[in-house]
CSV table of C-alpha atoms in Angstrom, one decimal:
chain,number,residue,atom,x,y,z
A,79,UNK,CA,0.0,0.0,0.0
A,80,UNK,CA,2.8,2.4,0.8
A,81,UNK,CA,4.5,1.7,-2.5
A,82,UNK,CA,1.4,2.4,-4.5
A,83,UNK,CA,-0.1,5.2,-2.5
A,84,UNK,CA,1.8,7.9,-4.4
A,85,UNK,CA,0.4,6.5,-7.7
A,86,UNK,CA,-3.3,6.5,-6.6
A,87,UNK,CA,-5.3,9.6,-7.7
A,88,UNK,CA,-5.7,12.0,-4.7
A,89,UNK,CA,-9.1,12.5,-3.1
A,90,UNK,CA,-10.1,8.8,-3.4
A,91,UNK,CA,-11.5,7.3,-0.2
A,92,UNK,CA,-10.9,3.6,0.8
A,93,UNK,CA,-14.6,2.9,0.1
A,94,UNK,CA,-14.1,4.1,-3.4
A,95,UNK,CA,-10.8,2.2,-4.0
A,96,UNK,CA,-12.7,-1.0,-3.3
A,97,UNK,CA,-14.5,-0.5,-6.7
A,98,UNK,CA,-11.2,-1.1,-8.4
A,99,UNK,CA,-10.7,-4.6,-7.0
A,100,UNK,CA,-13.0,-6.3,-9.5
A,101,UNK,CA,-11.1,-4.8,-12.4
A,102,UNK,CA,-7.8,-5.6,-10.9
A,103,UNK,CA,-8.8,-9.3,-10.5
A,104,UNK,CA,-10.1,-9.4,-14.1
A,105,UNK,CA,-6.8,-8.0,-15.4
A,106,UNK,CA,-4.7,-10.5,-13.3
A,107,UNK,CA,-3.1,-8.0,-11.0
A,108,UNK,CA,-4.9,-9.4,-8.0
A,109,UNK,CA,-6.0,-12.9,-7.1
A,110,UNK,CA,-9.0,-13.8,-4.9
A,111,UNK,CA,-9.8,-16.9,-3.0
A,112,UNK,CA,-12.6,-17.8,-0.6
A,113,UNK,CA,-11.5,-18.8,2.9
A,114,UNK,CA,-13.3,-20.3,5.9
A,115,UNK,CA,-12.7,-21.1,9.5
A,116,UNK,CA,-14.7,-23.3,11.8
A,117,UNK,CA,-15.8,-21.2,14.8
A,118,UNK,CA,-18.1,-23.9,16.3
A,119,UNK,CA,-19.9,-27.1,15.5
A,120,UNK,CA,-22.7,-25.1,13.9
A,121,UNK,CA,-20.9,-22.0,12.5
A,122,UNK,CA,-18.2,-21.3,9.9
A,123,UNK,CA,-16.6,-17.9,9.4
A,124,UNK,CA,-16.2,-17.3,5.6
A,125,UNK,CA,-14.3,-14.4,3.9
A,126,UNK,CA,-12.8,-13.5,0.6
A,127,UNK,CA,-9.0,-13.1,0.5
A,128,UNK,CA,-7.3,-10.8,-2.0
A,129,UNK,CA,-3.6,-11.1,-2.8
A,130,UNK,CA,-1.3,-9.2,-5.2
A,131,UNK,CA,-0.3,-11.6,-8.0
A,132,UNK,CA,3.2,-11.7,-9.6
A,133,UNK,CA,2.0,-9.5,-12.4
A,134,UNK,CA,0.8,-7.0,-9.8
A,135,UNK,CA,4.1,-7.1,-7.9
A,136,UNK,CA,6.0,-6.3,-11.1
A,137,UNK,CA,3.8,-3.3,-11.7
A,138,UNK,CA,4.3,-2.1,-8.2
A,139,UNK,CA,8.1,-2.2,-8.4
A,140,UNK,CA,8.4,-1.1,-12.0
A,141,UNK,CA,7.0,2.5,-12.2
A,142,UNK,CA,7.3,2.4,-16.0
A,143,UNK,CA,4.5,-0.2,-16.3
A,144,UNK,CA,1.0,1.2,-16.9
A,145,UNK,CA,-2.0,-0.4,-15.2
A,146,UNK,CA,-5.0,0.2,-17.5
A,147,UNK,CA,-8.4,-0.5,-16.1
A,148,UNK,CA,-12.0,0.2,-17.1
A,149,UNK,CA,-13.1,3.2,-15.0
A,150,UNK,CA,-15.7,2.5,-12.3
A,151,UNK,CA,-19.0,4.3,-12.6
A,152,UNK,CA,-18.3,6.7,-9.7
A,153,UNK,CA,-15.2,7.9,-11.6
A,154,UNK,CA,-17.2,8.7,-14.7
A,155,UNK,CA,-19.8,10.5,-12.5
A,156,UNK,CA,-17.1,12.5,-10.8
A,157,UNK,CA,-15.6,13.5,-14.1
A,158,UNK,CA,-18.9,14.6,-15.4
A,159,UNK,CA,-19.6,16.6,-12.3
A,160,UNK,CA,-16.2,18.3,-12.6
A,161,UNK,CA,-16.8,19.1,-16.2
A,162,UNK,CA,-20.2,20.8,-15.4
A,163,UNK,CA,-18.6,22.7,-12.5
A,164,UNK,CA,-15.8,24.0,-14.8
A,165,UNK,CA,-18.3,25.1,-17.5
A,166,UNK,CA,-20.3,26.9,-14.8
A,167,UNK,CA,-17.2,28.7,-13.5
A,168,UNK,CA,-16.1,29.8,-16.9
A,169,UNK,CA,-19.6,31.1,-17.7
A,170,UNK,CA,-19.6,32.9,-14.4
A,171,UNK,CA,-16.3,34.6,-15.2
A,172,UNK,CA,-17.6,35.7,-18.6
A,173,UNK,CA,-20.7,37.2,-16.9
A,174,UNK,CA,-18.4,39.3,-14.8
A,175,UNK,CA,-16.8,40.7,-18.0
A,176,UNK,CA,-13.6,38.6,-17.6
A,177,UNK,CA,-11.6,38.0,-20.9
A,178,UNK,CA,-11.0,34.2,-20.8
A,179,UNK,CA,-8.2,34.5,-23.3
A,180,UNK,CA,-6.2,36.4,-20.7
A,181,UNK,CA,-6.4,33.5,-18.2
A,182,UNK,CA,-3.6,30.9,-18.2
A,183,UNK,CA,-4.4,27.7,-20.1
A,184,UNK,CA,-3.8,25.4,-17.1
A,185,UNK,CA,-6.4,27.4,-15.1
A,186,UNK,CA,-8.9,27.3,-17.9
A,187,UNK,CA,-8.6,23.5,-17.8
A,188,UNK,CA,-9.2,23.1,-14.1
A,189,UNK,CA,-11.2,26.2,-13.2
A,190,UNK,CA,-8.7,26.9,-10.4
A,191,UNK,CA,-5.6,29.0,-9.9
A,192,UNK,CA,-4.3,32.4,-8.6
A,193,UNK,CA,-5.7,34.5,-11.6
A,194,UNK,CA,-9.2,33.0,-11.4
A,195,UNK,CA,-9.2,33.3,-7.6
A,196,UNK,CA,-8.4,37.0,-7.9
A,197,UNK,CA,-11.2,37.6,-10.3
A,198,UNK,CA,-13.7,35.7,-8.1
A,199,UNK,CA,-12.4,37.4,-4.9
A,200,UNK,CA,-13.0,40.8,-6.4
A,201,UNK,CA,-16.6,39.8,-7.3
A,202,UNK,CA,-17.2,38.4,-3.9
A,203,UNK,CA,-16.1,41.7,-2.3
A,204,UNK,CA,-19.2,43.3,-3.8
A,205,UNK,CA,-21.0,41.8,-0.9
A,206,UNK,CA,-20.0,45.0,0.8
A,207,UNK,CA,-23.2,46.4,-0.6
A,208,UNK,CA,-25.2,44.0,1.5
A,209,UNK,CA,-23.6,45.0,4.8
A,210,UNK,CA,-24.1,48.8,4.6
A,211,UNK,CA,-20.8,49.6,2.8
A,212,UNK,CA,-22.3,50.7,-0.5
A,213,UNK,CA,-20.0,53.6,-0.8
A,214,UNK,CA,-16.9,51.4,-0.4
A,215,UNK,CA,-18.2,49.0,-3.0
A,216,UNK,CA,-18.9,51.8,-5.5
A,217,UNK,CA,-15.6,53.5,-4.7
A,218,UNK,CA,-13.7,50.2,-5.4
A,219,UNK,CA,-15.5,49.8,-8.7
A,220,UNK,CA,-14.8,53.4,-9.7
A,221,UNK,CA,-11.1,53.0,-8.7
A,222,UNK,CA,-10.9,49.9,-11.0
A,223,UNK,CA,-12.4,51.9,-13.9
A,224,UNK,CA,-9.7,54.6,-13.3
A,225,UNK,CA,-7.0,52.0,-13.2
A,226,UNK,CA,-8.2,50.6,-16.6
A,227,UNK,CA,-8.3,54.1,-18.1
A,228,UNK,CA,-4.8,54.8,-16.8
A,229,UNK,CA,-3.5,51.6,-18.2
A,230,UNK,CA,-5.1,52.3,-21.6
A,231,UNK,CA,-3.7,55.8,-21.8
A,232,UNK,CA,-0.2,54.7,-20.7
A,233,UNK,CA,-0.3,51.8,-23.2
A,234,UNK,CA,-1.1,54.2,-26.1
A,235,UNK,CA,1.6,56.6,-25.1
A,236,UNK,CA,4.2,53.9,-24.8
A,237,UNK,CA,2.8,51.9,-27.8
A,238,UNK,CA,2.5,48.8,-25.7
A,239,UNK,CA,-0.3,46.2,-25.2
A,240,UNK,CA,-2.3,47.2,-22.0
A,241,UNK,CA,-1.9,43.7,-20.5
A,242,UNK,CA,1.9,44.0,-20.7
A,243,UNK,CA,1.8,47.0,-18.3
A,244,UNK,CA,-0.5,45.4,-15.7
A,245,UNK,CA,-3.0,42.5,-15.9
A,246,UNK,CA,-6.7,42.7,-15.2
A,247,UNK,CA,-6.5,40.4,-12.2
A,248,UNK,CA,-3.7,42.5,-10.6
A,249,UNK,CA,-5.7,45.7,-11.1
A,250,UNK,CA,-8.7,44.1,-9.3
A,251,UNK,CA,-6.4,43.3,-6.4
A,252,UNK,CA,-5.0,46.8,-6.4
A,253,UNK,CA,-8.6,48.2,-6.3
A,254,UNK,CA,-9.3,46.2,-3.2
A,255,UNK,CA,-6.0,46.5,-1.2
A,256,UNK,CA,-5.2,49.9,-2.6
A,257,UNK,CA,-1.4,50.0,-2.4
A,258,UNK,CA,0.0,53.5,-2.9
A,259,UNK,CA,3.8,53.1,-2.8
A,260,UNK,CA,5.7,52.8,-6.1
A,261,UNK,CA,7.9,50.1,-4.5
A,262,UNK,CA,4.8,47.9,-3.8
A,263,UNK,CA,3.3,48.5,-7.3
A,264,UNK,CA,6.6,47.5,-8.9
A,265,UNK,CA,6.8,44.3,-6.8
A,266,UNK,CA,3.3,43.5,-7.9
A,267,UNK,CA,4.5,43.4,-11.5
A,268,UNK,CA,3.4,46.8,-12.8
A,269,UNK,CA,5.8,47.3,-15.7
A,270,UNK,CA,6.2,50.9,-16.7
A,271,UNK,CA,8.5,53.9,-16.1
A,272,UNK,CA,5.3,55.9,-15.2
A,273,UNK,CA,4.7,53.9,-12.0
A,274,UNK,CA,5.0,57.1,-9.9
A,275,UNK,CA,2.1,58.5,-11.8
A,276,UNK,CA,0.0,55.4,-11.0
A,277,UNK,CA,0.9,55.7,-7.3
A,278,UNK,CA,-0.2,59.4,-7.3
A,279,UNK,CA,-3.5,58.5,-9.1
A,280,UNK,CA,-4.3,55.8,-6.6
A,281,UNK,CA,-3.6,58.2,-3.7
A,282,UNK,CA,-5.8,60.9,-5.2
A,283,UNK,CA,-8.6,58.4,-5.9
A,284,UNK,CA,-8.5,57.0,-2.4
A,285,UNK,CA,-9.1,60.5,-1.1
A,286,UNK,CA,-11.6,61.6,-3.7
A,287,UNK,CA,-13.7,58.4,-3.3
A,288,UNK,CA,-13.6,58.3,0.5
A,289,UNK,CA,-11.7,55.0,0.6
A,290,UNK,CA,-9.1,56.0,3.1
A,291,UNK,CA,-10.8,54.2,6.0
A,292,UNK,CA,-9.2,54.8,9.4
A,293,UNK,CA,-6.4,57.3,9.6
A,294,UNK,CA,-3.2,55.3,10.0
A,295,UNK,CA,-1.2,58.4,11.2
A,296,UNK,CA,-2.5,60.1,14.3
A,297,UNK,CA,-3.2,63.8,14.2
A,298,UNK,CA,-2.4,64.4,17.8
A,299,UNK,CA,0.4,66.8,18.8
A,300,UNK,CA,1.2,64.5,21.6
A,301,UNK,CA,4.8,63.0,21.7
A,302,UNK,CA,5.2,60.0,19.4
A,303,UNK,CA,6.0,56.5,20.5
A,304,UNK,CA,9.7,55.8,19.8
A,305,UNK,CA,10.4,52.3,18.5
A,306,UNK,CA,13.8,50.6,19.0
A,307,UNK,CA,16.3,51.7,16.4
A,308,UNK,CA,17.1,48.1,15.6
A,309,UNK,CA,14.8,45.1,14.9
A,310,UNK,CA,13.2,44.2,18.2
A,311,UNK,CA,13.3,40.7,19.7
A,312,UNK,CA,11.0,39.9,22.6
A,313,UNK,CA,12.6,38.2,25.6
A,314,UNK,CA,10.1,35.4,25.3
A,315,UNK,CA,6.9,34.4,23.6
A,316,UNK,CA,3.8,35.9,25.2
A,317,UNK,CA,2.2,33.4,27.6
A,318,UNK,CA,-1.2,33.6,25.8
A,319,UNK,CA,0.1,32.9,22.3
A,320,UNK,CA,-0.6,29.5,20.8
A,321,UNK,CA,0.9,28.4,17.5
A,322,UNK,CA,-1.9,26.4,15.9
A,323,UNK,CA,-0.5,23.7,13.7
A,324,UNK,CA,-2.2,23.4,10.3
A,325,UNK,CA,-1.8,20.2,8.3
A,326,UNK,CA,0.6,20.8,5.5
A,327,UNK,CA,-0.1,24.6,5.7
A,328,UNK,CA,1.7,27.6,7.1
A,329,UNK,CA,-0.6,30.0,9.1
A,330,UNK,CA,-1.4,33.1,7.2
A,331,UNK,CA,0.2,35.4,9.8
A,332,UNK,CA,3.4,33.4,9.7
A,333,UNK,CA,3.4,33.3,5.9
A,334,UNK,CA,3.0,37.1,5.8
A,335,UNK,CA,5.8,37.5,8.4
A,336,UNK,CA,8.2,35.3,6.3
A,337,UNK,CA,7.5,37.4,3.2
A,338,UNK,CA,8.1,40.6,5.2
A,339,UNK,CA,11.4,39.3,6.6
A,340,UNK,CA,12.4,38.4,3.0
A,341,UNK,CA,12.1,42.0,2.0
A,342,UNK,CA,8.5,42.3,0.6
A,343,UNK,CA,6.6,45.5,1.1
A,344,UNK,CA,3.5,45.3,3.4
A,345,UNK,CA,1.3,46.5,0.5
A,346,UNK,CA,2.7,43.9,-1.8
A,347,UNK,CA,2.0,41.1,0.7
A,348,UNK,CA,-1.6,42.3,1.0
A,349,UNK,CA,-2.3,42.7,-2.7
A,350,UNK,CA,-0.3,39.7,-4.0
A,351,UNK,CA,-2.4,37.1,-2.1
A,352,UNK,CA,-4.8,35.0,-4.2
A,353,UNK,CA,-7.5,36.6,-2.0
A,354,UNK,CA,-6.2,40.1,-1.4
A,355,UNK,CA,-6.4,41.6,2.1
A,356,UNK,CA,-5.9,45.1,3.5
A,357,UNK,CA,-2.4,46.3,4.4
A,358,UNK,CA,-3.7,46.9,8.0
A,359,UNK,CA,-4.5,43.2,8.2
A,360,UNK,CA,-0.9,42.4,7.3
A,361,UNK,CA,0.3,44.8,10.0
A,362,UNK,CA,-1.8,42.9,12.5
A,363,UNK,CA,-0.2,39.6,11.3
A,364,UNK,CA,3.3,41.0,11.7
A,365,UNK,CA,2.6,42.3,15.2
A,366,UNK,CA,1.2,38.8,16.1
A,367,UNK,CA,4.5,37.3,14.9
A,368,UNK,CA,6.4,39.7,17.2
A,369,UNK,CA,4.1,38.7,20.2
A,370,UNK,CA,5.0,35.0,19.4
A,371,UNK,CA,8.6,35.9,20.1
A,372,UNK,CA,9.9,36.6,16.6
A,373,UNK,CA,12.2,39.5,15.7
A,374,UNK,CA,10.5,42.5,14.0
A,375,UNK,CA,11.7,45.8,12.6
A,376,UNK,CA,8.9,48.0,14.0
A,377,UNK,CA,10.2,51.2,12.2
A,378,UNK,CA,9.8,49.4,8.9
A,379,UNK,CA,6.3,48.1,9.8
A,380,UNK,CA,5.2,51.6,10.8
A,381,UNK,CA,6.6,53.0,7.6
A,382,UNK,CA,7.8,56.1,9.4
A,383,UNK,CA,4.3,57.1,10.3
A,384,UNK,CA,3.1,58.1,13.8
A,385,UNK,CA,1.0,55.0,14.7
A,386,UNK,CA,1.0,55.6,18.5
A,387,UNK,CA,1.4,58.7,20.7
A,388,UNK,CA,1.5,59.2,24.4
A,389,UNK,CA,-2.0,60.6,24.7
A,390,UNK,CA,-3.5,57.7,22.8
A,391,UNK,CA,-1.4,55.2,24.8
A,392,UNK,CA,-2.4,56.7,28.1
A,393,UNK,CA,-6.1,56.8,27.2
A,394,UNK,CA,-6.0,53.1,26.3
A,395,UNK,CA,-4.3,52.3,29.6
A,396,UNK,CA,-6.9,54.1,31.6
A,397,UNK,CA,-9.8,52.7,29.6
A,398,UNK,CA,-8.5,49.1,29.9
A,399,UNK,CA,-8.1,49.6,33.7
A,400,UNK,CA,-11.7,50.9,33.9
A,401,UNK,CA,-13.0,48.0,31.8
A,402,UNK,CA,-11.1,45.5,34.0
A,403,UNK,CA,-9.0,44.2,31.1
A,404,UNK,CA,-5.3,43.3,31.4
A,405,UNK,CA,-4.1,42.6,27.8
A,406,UNK,CA,-0.9,41.0,29.1
A,407,UNK,CA,-2.9,38.3,30.8
A,408,UNK,CA,-6.3,38.1,29.1
A,409,UNK,CA,-5.9,36.3,25.8
A,410,UNK,CA,-9.5,36.9,24.8
A,411,UNK,CA,-11.3,40.1,25.5
A,412,UNK,CA,-13.8,42.4,23.6
A,413,UNK,CA,-12.0,45.5,22.3
A,414,UNK,CA,-15.4,47.2,22.3
A,415,UNK,CA,-15.4,46.9,26.2
A,416,UNK,CA,-12.3,49.2,26.2
A,417,UNK,CA,-13.7,51.4,23.4
A,418,UNK,CA,-16.9,52.1,25.5
A,419,UNK,CA,-14.8,53.7,28.1
A,420,UNK,CA,-13.4,56.1,25.5
A,421,UNK,CA,-16.3,56.8,23.1
A,422,UNK,CA,-19.3,56.0,25.3
A,423,UNK,CA,-22.1,53.4,25.0
A,424,UNK,CA,-24.2,55.8,22.9
A,425,UNK,CA,-21.6,55.5,20.0
A,426,UNK,CA,-20.6,51.9,20.5
A,427,UNK,CA,-24.2,50.7,20.5
A,428,UNK,CA,-25.0,52.2,17.1
A,429,UNK,CA,-25.6,49.3,14.6
A,430,UNK,CA,-22.9,49.1,12.0
A,431,UNK,CA,-25.1,49.9,9.0
A,432,UNK,CA,-26.4,53.0,10.8
A,433,UNK,CA,-23.0,54.4,11.7
A,434,UNK,CA,-21.9,57.6,9.9
A,435,UNK,CA,-18.7,57.6,8.0
A,436,UNK,CA,-17.2,59.8,10.6
A,437,UNK,CA,-18.1,57.4,13.4
A,438,UNK,CA,-16.8,54.4,11.6
A,439,UNK,CA,-13.5,56.2,10.9
A,440,UNK,CA,-13.2,57.3,14.6
A,441,UNK,CA,-13.9,53.7,15.8
A,442,UNK,CA,-11.5,52.2,13.3
A,443,UNK,CA,-8.8,54.6,14.3
A,444,UNK,CA,-9.1,53.4,17.9
A,445,UNK,CA,-9.2,49.7,16.9
A,446,UNK,CA,-6.0,50.2,14.9
A,447,UNK,CA,-4.3,52.0,17.8
A,448,UNK,CA,-5.5,49.2,20.1
A,449,UNK,CA,-3.8,46.6,17.9
A,450,UNK,CA,-0.4,48.4,18.3
A,451,UNK,CA,-0.9,49.1,22.0
A,452,UNK,CA,-1.8,45.5,22.7
A,453,UNK,CA,1.2,44.1,20.8
A,454,UNK,CA,3.6,46.6,22.4
A,455,UNK,CA,2.5,45.5,25.9
A,456,UNK,CA,2.5,41.8,25.2
A,457,UNK,CA,5.9,41.7,23.5
A,458,UNK,CA,7.5,43.9,26.1
A,459,UNK,CA,8.6,46.7,23.7
A,460,UNK,CA,10.4,49.5,25.8
A,461,UNK,CA,7.9,52.3,26.2
A,462,UNK,CA,9.4,55.7,25.3
A,463,UNK,CA,7.9,58.8,23.8
A,464,UNK,CA,9.5,61.8,22.2
């Protein structure tokens, strides 16, 4: 079984493999014989015994030998189901306006792959309309149209094919994650000397369309938090951190950390994923890695922006004390409990869909600050302001 396991199609269950036995017997690869054993004077135990024949053994040890069998009915049904699923997926992509000729051939054959996933992920993000975020969904679509117009204009000026500058699936990821640094756009595969113009256009569009979300840089005149000049290594892993082991997979936060340590820009990590995420999510992943005891360059993570100041830090300290929350000991707690002590119940109790853009931005600003404050305390980063 160990020798042949690597040559058996993946996904087949033992109950399905049994269907091959009859064909293996007919082809002479397996022999069968009825056996019996007397259990008592009135009862015999009977069973059918299968053994690999000499022909079968030769096929096991000689990988060049092909074993050709008539496919069982369940295989034919599975192939038909996969064919129908593929046809449905391709029709779905066409209904979204996707040019199938721009999708790699191997993905067209299977209906799966990074390019198709990016197209589907962008479409799935339109669910924002259903949770009261119509403006963001419309803004994202408008940004995508502006990206297409910029690509077309640039292609005409440089006399190049539009797809050679940036592909459609990458533009959709950019519209969702919204990277604004030329370095990240270059890492994403945008191929033009006018990449700085693209970065400026995205920055302007984010502001015009109200897509900036929470302000990542605080406006307070309060002294800024000073991060260690060198990459910081915690003395130990935080007591509440648990490394969940996934079968044959690296956790998303650790994968993002490894990419960052290899030199990738945070915006690149967010946008390059098959299912794009926001750069702020990547920052959260990196801070989680630091809390787990890993070395992290906090100045590089912050991008030189003022992500924490003394006034904000002190307010979070007082609010957590009033809420009875100790983030260095409590692994699980509701951030809203702390936020209530800062913004009041009357704001925190407003249903998401009924919150004004200003209220959402203010709450998100505090949630982002809370992510940094929590990581700083759990990792034991020296607290210093200037």
